Short mmCIF file of C-alpha atoms and ligand atoms in Angstrom, two decimals:
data_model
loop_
_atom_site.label_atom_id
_atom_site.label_comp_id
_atom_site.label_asym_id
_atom_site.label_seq_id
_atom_site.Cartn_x
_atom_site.Cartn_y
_atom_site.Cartn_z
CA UNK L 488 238.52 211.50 60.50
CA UNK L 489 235.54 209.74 59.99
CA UNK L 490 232.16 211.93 61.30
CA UNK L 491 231.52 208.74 64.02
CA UNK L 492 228.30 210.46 66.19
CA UNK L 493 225.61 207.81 66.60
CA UNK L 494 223.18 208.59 68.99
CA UNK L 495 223.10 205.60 71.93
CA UNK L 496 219.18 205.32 71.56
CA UNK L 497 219.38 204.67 67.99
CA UNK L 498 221.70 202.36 68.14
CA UNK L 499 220.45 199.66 70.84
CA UNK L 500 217.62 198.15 70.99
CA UNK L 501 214.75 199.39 72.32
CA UNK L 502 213.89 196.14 74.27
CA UNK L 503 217.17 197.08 76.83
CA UNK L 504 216.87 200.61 76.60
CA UNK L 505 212.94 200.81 78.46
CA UNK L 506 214.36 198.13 80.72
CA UNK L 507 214.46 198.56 83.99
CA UNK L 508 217.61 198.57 86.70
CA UNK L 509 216.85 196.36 89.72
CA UNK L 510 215.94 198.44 92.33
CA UNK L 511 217.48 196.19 94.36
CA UNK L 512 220.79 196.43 93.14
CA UNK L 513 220.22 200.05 92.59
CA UNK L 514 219.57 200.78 96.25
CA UNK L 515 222.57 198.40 97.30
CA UNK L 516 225.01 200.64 95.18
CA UNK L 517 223.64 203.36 97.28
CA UNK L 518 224.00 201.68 100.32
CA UNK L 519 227.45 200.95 99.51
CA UNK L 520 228.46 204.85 98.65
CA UNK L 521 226.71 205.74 102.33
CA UNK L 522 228.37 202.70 104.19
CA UNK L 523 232.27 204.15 102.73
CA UNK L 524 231.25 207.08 104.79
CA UNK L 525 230.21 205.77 107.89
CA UNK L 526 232.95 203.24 107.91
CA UNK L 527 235.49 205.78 109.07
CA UNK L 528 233.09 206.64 111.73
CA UNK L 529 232.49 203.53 113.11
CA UNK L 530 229.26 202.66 111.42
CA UNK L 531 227.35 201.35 108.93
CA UNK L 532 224.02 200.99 106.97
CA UNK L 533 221.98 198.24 108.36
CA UNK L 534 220.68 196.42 105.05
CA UNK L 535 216.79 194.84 104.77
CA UNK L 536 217.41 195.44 101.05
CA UNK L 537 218.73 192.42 99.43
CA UNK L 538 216.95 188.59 99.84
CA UNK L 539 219.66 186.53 99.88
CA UNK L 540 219.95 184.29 102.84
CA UNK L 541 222.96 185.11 105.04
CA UNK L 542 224.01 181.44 106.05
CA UNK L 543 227.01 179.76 104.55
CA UNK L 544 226.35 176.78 101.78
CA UNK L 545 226.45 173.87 103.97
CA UNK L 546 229.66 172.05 104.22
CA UNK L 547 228.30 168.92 102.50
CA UNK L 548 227.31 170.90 99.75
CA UNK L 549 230.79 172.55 99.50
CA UNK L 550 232.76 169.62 99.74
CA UNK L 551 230.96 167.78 96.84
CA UNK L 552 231.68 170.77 94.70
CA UNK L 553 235.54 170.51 95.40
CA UNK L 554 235.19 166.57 94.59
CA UNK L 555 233.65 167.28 91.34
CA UNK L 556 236.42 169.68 90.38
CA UNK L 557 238.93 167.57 91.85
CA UNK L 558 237.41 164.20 89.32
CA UNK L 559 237.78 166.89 86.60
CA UNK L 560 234.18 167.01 86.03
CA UNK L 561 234.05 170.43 84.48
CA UNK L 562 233.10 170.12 81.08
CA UNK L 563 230.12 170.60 79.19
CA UNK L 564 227.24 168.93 80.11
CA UNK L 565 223.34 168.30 78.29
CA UNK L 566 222.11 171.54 78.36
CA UNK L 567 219.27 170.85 80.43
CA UNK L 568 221.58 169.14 83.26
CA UNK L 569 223.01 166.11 84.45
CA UNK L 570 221.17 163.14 84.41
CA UNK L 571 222.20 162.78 88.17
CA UNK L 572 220.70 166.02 88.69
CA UNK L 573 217.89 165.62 86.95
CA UNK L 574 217.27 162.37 88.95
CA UNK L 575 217.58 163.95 92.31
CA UNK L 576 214.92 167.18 90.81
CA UNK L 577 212.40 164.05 90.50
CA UNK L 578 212.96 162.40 93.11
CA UNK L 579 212.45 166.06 94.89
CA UNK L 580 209.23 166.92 93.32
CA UNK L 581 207.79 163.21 94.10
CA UNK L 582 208.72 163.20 97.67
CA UNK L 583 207.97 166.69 98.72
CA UNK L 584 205.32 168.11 96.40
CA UNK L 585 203.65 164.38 95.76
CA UNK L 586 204.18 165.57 91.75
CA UNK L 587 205.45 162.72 89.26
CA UNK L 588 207.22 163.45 86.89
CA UNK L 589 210.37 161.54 84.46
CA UNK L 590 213.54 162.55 83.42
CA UNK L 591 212.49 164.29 80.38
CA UNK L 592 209.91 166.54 82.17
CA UNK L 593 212.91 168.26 84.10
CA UNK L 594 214.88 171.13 83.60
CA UNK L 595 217.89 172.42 85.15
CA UNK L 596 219.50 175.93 84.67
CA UNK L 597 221.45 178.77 85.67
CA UNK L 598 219.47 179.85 88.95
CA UNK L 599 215.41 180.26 88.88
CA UNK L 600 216.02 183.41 87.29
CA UNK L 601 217.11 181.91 84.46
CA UNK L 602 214.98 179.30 84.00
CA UNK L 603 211.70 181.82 84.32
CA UNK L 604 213.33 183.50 81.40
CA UNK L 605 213.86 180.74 79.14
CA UNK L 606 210.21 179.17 79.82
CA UNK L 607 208.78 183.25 79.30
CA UNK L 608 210.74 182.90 76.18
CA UNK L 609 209.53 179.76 75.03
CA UNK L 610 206.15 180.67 75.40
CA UNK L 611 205.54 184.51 74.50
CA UNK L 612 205.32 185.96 71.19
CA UNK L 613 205.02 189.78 70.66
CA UNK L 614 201.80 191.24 72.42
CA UNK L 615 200.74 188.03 74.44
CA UNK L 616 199.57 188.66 77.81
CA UNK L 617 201.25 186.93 80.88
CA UNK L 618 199.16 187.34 84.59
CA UNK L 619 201.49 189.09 87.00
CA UNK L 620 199.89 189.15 90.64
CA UNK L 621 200.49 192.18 92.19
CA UNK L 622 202.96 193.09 94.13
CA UNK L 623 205.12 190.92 92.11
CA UNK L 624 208.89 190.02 91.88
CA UNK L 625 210.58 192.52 89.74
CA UNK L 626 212.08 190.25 87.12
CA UNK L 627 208.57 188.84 86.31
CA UNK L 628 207.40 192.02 84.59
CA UNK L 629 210.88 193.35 83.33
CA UNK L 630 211.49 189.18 81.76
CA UNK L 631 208.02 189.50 79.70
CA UNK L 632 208.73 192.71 78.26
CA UNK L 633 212.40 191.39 76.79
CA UNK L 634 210.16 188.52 75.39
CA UNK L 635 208.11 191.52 73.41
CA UNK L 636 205.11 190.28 76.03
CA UNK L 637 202.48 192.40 77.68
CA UNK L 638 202.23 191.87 81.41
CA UNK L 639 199.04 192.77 82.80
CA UNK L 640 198.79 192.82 86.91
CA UNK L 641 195.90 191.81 89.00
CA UNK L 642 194.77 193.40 92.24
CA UNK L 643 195.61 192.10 95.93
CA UNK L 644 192.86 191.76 98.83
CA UNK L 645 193.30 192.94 102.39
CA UNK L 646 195.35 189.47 102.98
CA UNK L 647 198.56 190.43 100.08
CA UNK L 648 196.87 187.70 97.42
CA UNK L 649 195.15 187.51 94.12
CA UNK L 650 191.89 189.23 94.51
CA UNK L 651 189.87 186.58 92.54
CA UNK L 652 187.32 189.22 91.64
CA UNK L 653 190.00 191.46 89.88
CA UNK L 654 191.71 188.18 88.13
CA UNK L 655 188.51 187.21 86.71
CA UNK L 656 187.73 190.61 85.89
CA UNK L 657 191.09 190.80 84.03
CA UNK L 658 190.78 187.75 81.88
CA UNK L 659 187.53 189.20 80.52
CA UNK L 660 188.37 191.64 79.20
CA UNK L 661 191.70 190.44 77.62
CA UNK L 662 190.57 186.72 77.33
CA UNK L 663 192.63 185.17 74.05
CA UNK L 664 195.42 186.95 74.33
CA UNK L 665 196.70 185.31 77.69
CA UNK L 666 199.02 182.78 77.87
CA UNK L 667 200.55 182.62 81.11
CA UNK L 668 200.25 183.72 85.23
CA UNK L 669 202.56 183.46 87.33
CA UNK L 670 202.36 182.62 90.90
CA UNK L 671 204.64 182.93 94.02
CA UNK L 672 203.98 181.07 96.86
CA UNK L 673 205.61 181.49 99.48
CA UNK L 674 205.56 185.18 98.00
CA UNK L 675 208.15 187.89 97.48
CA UNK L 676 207.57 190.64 98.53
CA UNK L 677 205.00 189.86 101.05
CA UNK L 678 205.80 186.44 102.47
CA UNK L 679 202.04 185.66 101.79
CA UNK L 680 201.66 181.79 101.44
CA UNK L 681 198.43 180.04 99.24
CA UNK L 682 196.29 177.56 101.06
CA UNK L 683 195.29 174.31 98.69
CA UNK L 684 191.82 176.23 98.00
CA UNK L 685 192.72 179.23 97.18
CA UNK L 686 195.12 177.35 94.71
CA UNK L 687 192.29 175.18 93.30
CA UNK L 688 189.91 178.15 92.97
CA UNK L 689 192.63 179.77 90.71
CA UNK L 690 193.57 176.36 89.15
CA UNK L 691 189.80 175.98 88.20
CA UNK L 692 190.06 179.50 86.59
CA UNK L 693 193.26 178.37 84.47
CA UNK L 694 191.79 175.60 83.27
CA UNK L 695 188.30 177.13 81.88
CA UNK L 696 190.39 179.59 80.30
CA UNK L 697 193.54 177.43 79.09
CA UNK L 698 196.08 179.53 80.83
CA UNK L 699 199.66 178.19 81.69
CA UNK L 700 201.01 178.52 85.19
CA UNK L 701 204.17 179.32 86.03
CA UNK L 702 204.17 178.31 90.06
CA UNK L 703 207.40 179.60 91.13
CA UNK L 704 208.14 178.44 94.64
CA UNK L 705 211.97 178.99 95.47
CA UNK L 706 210.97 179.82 98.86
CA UNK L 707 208.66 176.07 100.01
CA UNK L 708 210.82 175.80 102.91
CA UNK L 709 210.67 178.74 104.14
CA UNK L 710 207.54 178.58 105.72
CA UNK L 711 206.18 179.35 109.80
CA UNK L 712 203.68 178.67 111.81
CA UNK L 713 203.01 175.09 110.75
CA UNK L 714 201.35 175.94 107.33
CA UNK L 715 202.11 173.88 104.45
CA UNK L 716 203.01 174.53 101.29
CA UNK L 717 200.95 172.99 98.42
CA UNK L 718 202.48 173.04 94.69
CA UNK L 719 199.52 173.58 92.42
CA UNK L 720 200.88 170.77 89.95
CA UNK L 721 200.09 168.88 92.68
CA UNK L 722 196.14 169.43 93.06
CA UNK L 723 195.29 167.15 89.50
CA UNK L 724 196.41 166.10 86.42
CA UNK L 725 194.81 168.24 84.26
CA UNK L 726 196.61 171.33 86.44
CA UNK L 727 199.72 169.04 86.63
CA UNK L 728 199.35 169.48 82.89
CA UNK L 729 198.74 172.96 82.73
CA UNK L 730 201.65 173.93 85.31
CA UNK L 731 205.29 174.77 85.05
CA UNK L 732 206.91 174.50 88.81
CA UNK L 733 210.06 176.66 89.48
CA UNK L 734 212.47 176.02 92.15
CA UNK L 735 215.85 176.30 92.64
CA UNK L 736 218.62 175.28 95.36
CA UNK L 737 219.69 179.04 96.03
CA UNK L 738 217.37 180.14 99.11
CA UNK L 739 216.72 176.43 100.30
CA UNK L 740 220.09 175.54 100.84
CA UNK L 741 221.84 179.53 100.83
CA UNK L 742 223.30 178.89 97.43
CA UNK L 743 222.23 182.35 95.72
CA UNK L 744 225.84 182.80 94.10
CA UNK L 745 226.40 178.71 92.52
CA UNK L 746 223.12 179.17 90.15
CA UNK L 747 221.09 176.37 89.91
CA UNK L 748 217.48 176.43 89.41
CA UNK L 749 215.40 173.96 88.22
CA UNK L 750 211.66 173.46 86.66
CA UNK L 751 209.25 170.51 85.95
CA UNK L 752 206.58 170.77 82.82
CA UNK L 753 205.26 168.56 80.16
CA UNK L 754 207.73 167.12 77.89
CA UNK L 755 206.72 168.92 74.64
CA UNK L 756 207.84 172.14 76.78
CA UNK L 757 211.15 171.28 77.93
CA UNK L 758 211.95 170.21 74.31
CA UNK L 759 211.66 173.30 73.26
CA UNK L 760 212.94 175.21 76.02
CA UNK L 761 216.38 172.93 75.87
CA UNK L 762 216.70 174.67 72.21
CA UNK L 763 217.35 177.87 73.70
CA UNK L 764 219.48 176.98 76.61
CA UNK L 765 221.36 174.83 73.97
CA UNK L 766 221.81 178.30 71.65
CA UNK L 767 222.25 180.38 74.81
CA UNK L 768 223.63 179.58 77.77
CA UNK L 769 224.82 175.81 77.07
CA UNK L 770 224.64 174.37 79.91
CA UNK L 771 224.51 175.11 83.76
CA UNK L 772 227.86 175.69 85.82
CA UNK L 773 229.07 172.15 86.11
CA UNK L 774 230.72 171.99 89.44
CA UNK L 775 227.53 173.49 90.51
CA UNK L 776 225.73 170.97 89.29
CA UNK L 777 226.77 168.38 91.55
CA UNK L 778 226.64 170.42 94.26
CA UNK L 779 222.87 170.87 93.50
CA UNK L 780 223.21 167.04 93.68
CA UNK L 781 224.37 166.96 97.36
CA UNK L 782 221.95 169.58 98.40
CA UNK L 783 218.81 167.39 97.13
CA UNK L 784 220.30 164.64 98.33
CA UNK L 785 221.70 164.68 101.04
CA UNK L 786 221.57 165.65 104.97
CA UNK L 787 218.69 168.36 105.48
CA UNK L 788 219.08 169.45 108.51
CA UNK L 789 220.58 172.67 107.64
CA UNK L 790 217.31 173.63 105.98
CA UNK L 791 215.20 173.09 109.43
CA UNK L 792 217.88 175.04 111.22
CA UNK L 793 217.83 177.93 108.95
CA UNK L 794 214.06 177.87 108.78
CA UNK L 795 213.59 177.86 112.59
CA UNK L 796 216.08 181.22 112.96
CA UNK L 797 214.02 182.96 109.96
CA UNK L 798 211.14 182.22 112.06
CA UNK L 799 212.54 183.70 115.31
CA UNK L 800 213.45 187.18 113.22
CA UNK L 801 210.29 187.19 111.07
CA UNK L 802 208.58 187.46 115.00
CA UNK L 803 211.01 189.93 116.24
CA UNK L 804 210.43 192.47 112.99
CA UNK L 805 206.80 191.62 113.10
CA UNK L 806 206.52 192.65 116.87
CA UNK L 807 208.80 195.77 116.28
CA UNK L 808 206.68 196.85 113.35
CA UNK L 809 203.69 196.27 115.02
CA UNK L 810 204.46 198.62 117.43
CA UNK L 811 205.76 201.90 115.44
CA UNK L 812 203.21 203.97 114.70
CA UNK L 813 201.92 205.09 111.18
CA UNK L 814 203.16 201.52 109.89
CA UNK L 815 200.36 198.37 109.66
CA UNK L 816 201.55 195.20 108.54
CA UNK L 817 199.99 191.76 108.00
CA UNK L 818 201.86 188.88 109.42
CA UNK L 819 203.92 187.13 106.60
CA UNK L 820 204.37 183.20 106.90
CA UNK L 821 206.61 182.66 104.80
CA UNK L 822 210.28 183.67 102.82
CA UNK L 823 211.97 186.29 104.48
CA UNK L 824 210.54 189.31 103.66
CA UNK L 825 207.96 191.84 105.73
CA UNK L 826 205.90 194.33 103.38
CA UNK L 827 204.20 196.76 105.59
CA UNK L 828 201.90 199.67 104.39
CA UNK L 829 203.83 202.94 105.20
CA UNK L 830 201.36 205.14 103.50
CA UNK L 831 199.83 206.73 106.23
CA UNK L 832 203.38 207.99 106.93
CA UNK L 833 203.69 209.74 104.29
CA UNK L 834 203.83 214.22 104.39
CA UNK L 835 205.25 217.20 102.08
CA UNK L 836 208.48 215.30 101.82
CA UNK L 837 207.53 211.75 101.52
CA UNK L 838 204.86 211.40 98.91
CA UNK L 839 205.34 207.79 97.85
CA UNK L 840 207.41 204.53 98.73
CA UNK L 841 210.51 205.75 96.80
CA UNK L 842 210.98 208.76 98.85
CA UNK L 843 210.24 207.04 102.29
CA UNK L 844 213.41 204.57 100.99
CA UNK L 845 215.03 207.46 100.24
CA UNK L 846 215.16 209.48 102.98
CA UNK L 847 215.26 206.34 105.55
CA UNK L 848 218.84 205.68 103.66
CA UNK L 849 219.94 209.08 104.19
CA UNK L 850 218.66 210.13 107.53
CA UNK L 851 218.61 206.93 109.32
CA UNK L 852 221.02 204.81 107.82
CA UNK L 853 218.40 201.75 106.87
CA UNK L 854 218.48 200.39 103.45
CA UNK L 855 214.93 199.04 102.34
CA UNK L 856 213.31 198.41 99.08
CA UNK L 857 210.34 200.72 98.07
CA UNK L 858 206.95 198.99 97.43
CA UNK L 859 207.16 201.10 94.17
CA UNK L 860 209.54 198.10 92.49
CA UNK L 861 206.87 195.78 93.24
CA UNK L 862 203.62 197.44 91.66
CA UNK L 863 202.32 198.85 95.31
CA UNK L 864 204.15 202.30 96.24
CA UNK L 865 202.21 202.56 99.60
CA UNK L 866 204.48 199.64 100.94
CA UNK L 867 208.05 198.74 101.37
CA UNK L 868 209.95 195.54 101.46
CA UNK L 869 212.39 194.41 104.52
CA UNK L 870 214.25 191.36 103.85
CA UNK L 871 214.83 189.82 107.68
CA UNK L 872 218.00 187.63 106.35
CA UNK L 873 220.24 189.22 108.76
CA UNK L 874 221.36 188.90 112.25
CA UNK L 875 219.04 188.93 115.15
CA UNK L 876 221.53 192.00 116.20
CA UNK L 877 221.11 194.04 112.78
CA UNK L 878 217.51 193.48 112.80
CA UNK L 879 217.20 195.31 116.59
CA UNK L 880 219.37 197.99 115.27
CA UNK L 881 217.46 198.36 111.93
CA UNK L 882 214.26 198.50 114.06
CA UNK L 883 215.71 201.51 116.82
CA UNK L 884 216.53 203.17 113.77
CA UNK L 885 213.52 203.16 111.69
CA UNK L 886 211.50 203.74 114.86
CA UNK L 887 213.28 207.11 115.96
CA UNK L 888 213.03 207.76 111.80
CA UNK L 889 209.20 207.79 111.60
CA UNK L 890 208.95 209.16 115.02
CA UNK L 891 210.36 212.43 113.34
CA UNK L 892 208.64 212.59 110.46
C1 PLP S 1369 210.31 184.95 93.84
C2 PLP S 1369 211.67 184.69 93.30
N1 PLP S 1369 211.82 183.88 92.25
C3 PLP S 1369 213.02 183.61 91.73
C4 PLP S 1369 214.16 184.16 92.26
C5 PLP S 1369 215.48 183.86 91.62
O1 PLP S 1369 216.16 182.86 92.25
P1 PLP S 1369 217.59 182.39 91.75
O2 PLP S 1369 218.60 183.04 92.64
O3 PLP S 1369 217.59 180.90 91.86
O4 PLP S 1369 217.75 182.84 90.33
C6 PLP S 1369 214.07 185.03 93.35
C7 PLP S 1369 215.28 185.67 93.90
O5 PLP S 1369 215.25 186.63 94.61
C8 PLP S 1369 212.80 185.30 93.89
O6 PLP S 1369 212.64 186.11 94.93
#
């Protein structure tokens, strides 16, 4: 018998081994375990953990998927996408965003998270810095660190943005070593949105320091209150230049599950990002692909629709939160997420964001994510994708919950 007793840690690498589980999923798994439980009693966890919208993919969008697998189109494709697709992603970017940009400058792949990888990738060698905005989307940080990358976070102000003072204050004192920042506008976790100056006062700062931007902006539509959203690549050429723009078709058009996300950059970038979709991934889904066609394409209504009902919850929670006490929360206008402070809830029991999730899961049956996973533990995230209905429910329940703290 051979003496086969390898220790786990020495064996994999230490990149996966300090990374981190999604909290999101984490908590869901939970959820799940708790929700077995109530089932037989006639209940169930009501669930502000996950963003994913809850529509259905539009039936135009469906039905051009089942034609492309019907005309056997479900072989390999480039590796950066159709050239269909690629056409509708710059037509896309021209009409909505007022950004040019050819053929070669595009980029599809598998879902935005993908894409943010591969670009992270293509950029970062071991030790460079990348600007994460606190609070940030979880991926961001745990995506740099695979790449061997440092990520370094800035401060908020009192409004859930960049404080400018911080970011400046940051780049100081780690000046060369930065390559990237990323930005999220509409935002998750906050549902902050960026006017066009606060975007050209941190353009300028990019630019006088040569840092890349990676403007991720999967939720554009997804925005209340008649504010509108401004893509940074938009604001000049030289930031057109300097910008990578993420987007993808999965919250627009409630296609988290077909994975298609897309990005626009110089050409000399996408070059060299196609080399490792080519050596990694191939290609994206190709059924999906022409879906993603259909989506750009065609009939958008269904966006407006879904937009307005987001809007109608994202005033319910904000009017229900406003009124529990111990919770303050700034009015989001944008994506579907609410990110109040619960800090001044907190006792013996509850010391941070991770125990308020906690014990909210257990005791009151509400699944939310702890500001913790996002770099702020006085906070936690609700995602309002849900029913009008779940979202009253949710509310009674985390009312009575903090009522009894
Ligand atoms: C800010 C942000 N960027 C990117 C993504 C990933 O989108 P996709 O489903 O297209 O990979 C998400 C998904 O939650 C997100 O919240």
């Amino acid at each position: 018998m051979s003496d086969f007793n390898l220790n786990m840690n020495d064996l994999l690498s230490k990149k996966v081994l300090m990374l981190e589980e999604s909290p999101t999923f984490a908590l869901e798994k939970k959820a799940d375990e708790i929700d077995m439980q109530l089932k037989k009693e006639g209940n169930s966890v009501i669930r502000f953990g996950i963003g994913q919208p809850d529509f259905n993919t539009p039936i135009n969008i469906k039905d051009a998927a089942k034609r492309a697998i019907d005309e056997n189109k479900t072989r390999y494709t480039s590796s950066t996408g159709i050239i269909e697709l690629k056409k509708a992603i710059v037509n896309k970017f021209n009409n909505e965003n007022n950004i040019k940009y050819d053929i070669e400058n595009v980029f599809a792949g598998n879902g935005a998270k993908q894409v943010l990888d591969v670009i992270i990738r293509t950029f970062i060698n071991t030790g460079d810095i990348v600007i994460i905005p606190k609070p940030y989307w979880v991926s961001y940080t745990q995506q740099v660190l695979l790449s061997e990358g440092k990520p370094v976070t800035v401060n908020f102000n009192s409004d859930l943005k960049i404080d400018i003072n911080d970011l400046n204050e940051v780049i100081k004192v780690n000046k060369n070593k930065i390559k990237l920042l990323i930005l999220n506008s509409p935002n998750n976790p906050t549902g902050a949105v960026y006017s066009k100056k606060e975007l050209e006062d941190i353009g300028d700062i990019c630019l006088k320091n040569n840092i890349y931007i990676i403007s991720d902006e999967v939720y554009e539509h997804f925005i209340y209150d008649n504010i509108k959203h401004f893509s940074i690549a938009s604001l000049s050429d030289e930031l057109k230049k300097l910008t990578i723009t993420v987007n993808a078709v999965s919250k627009t058009y409630a296609m988290t599950g077909w994975r298609i996300g897309y990005c626009a950059a110089d050409k000399d970038i996408i070059k060299q990002m196609a080399k490792i979709q080519d050596q990694s991934a191939s290609n994206p889904c190709t059924p999906a692909q022409w879906a993603a066609v259909e989506a750009l394409n065609g009939n958008q209504d269904s966006v407006e629709i879904m937009r307005k009902e987001y809007e109608k919850r994202r005033d319910y929670i904000y009017k229900r939160l406003s009124n529990i006490g111990g919770i303050s929360c700034n009015l989001p206008h944008g994506a579907f997420y609410v990110f109040p402070d619960i800090s001044a809830l907190f006792n013996d029991k509850i010391k941070n964001s991770f125990n308020f999730a906690e014990q909210l899961l257990e005791k009151a049956k509400v699944a939310v994510v702890p500001g913790g996973a996002f770099g702020d533990d006085n906070y936690i995230r609700i995602s309002y994708a849900t029913t009008i209905e779940k979202i009253e429910e949710g509310m009674n329940r985390l009312e009575k919950f903090c009522k009894e703290l």
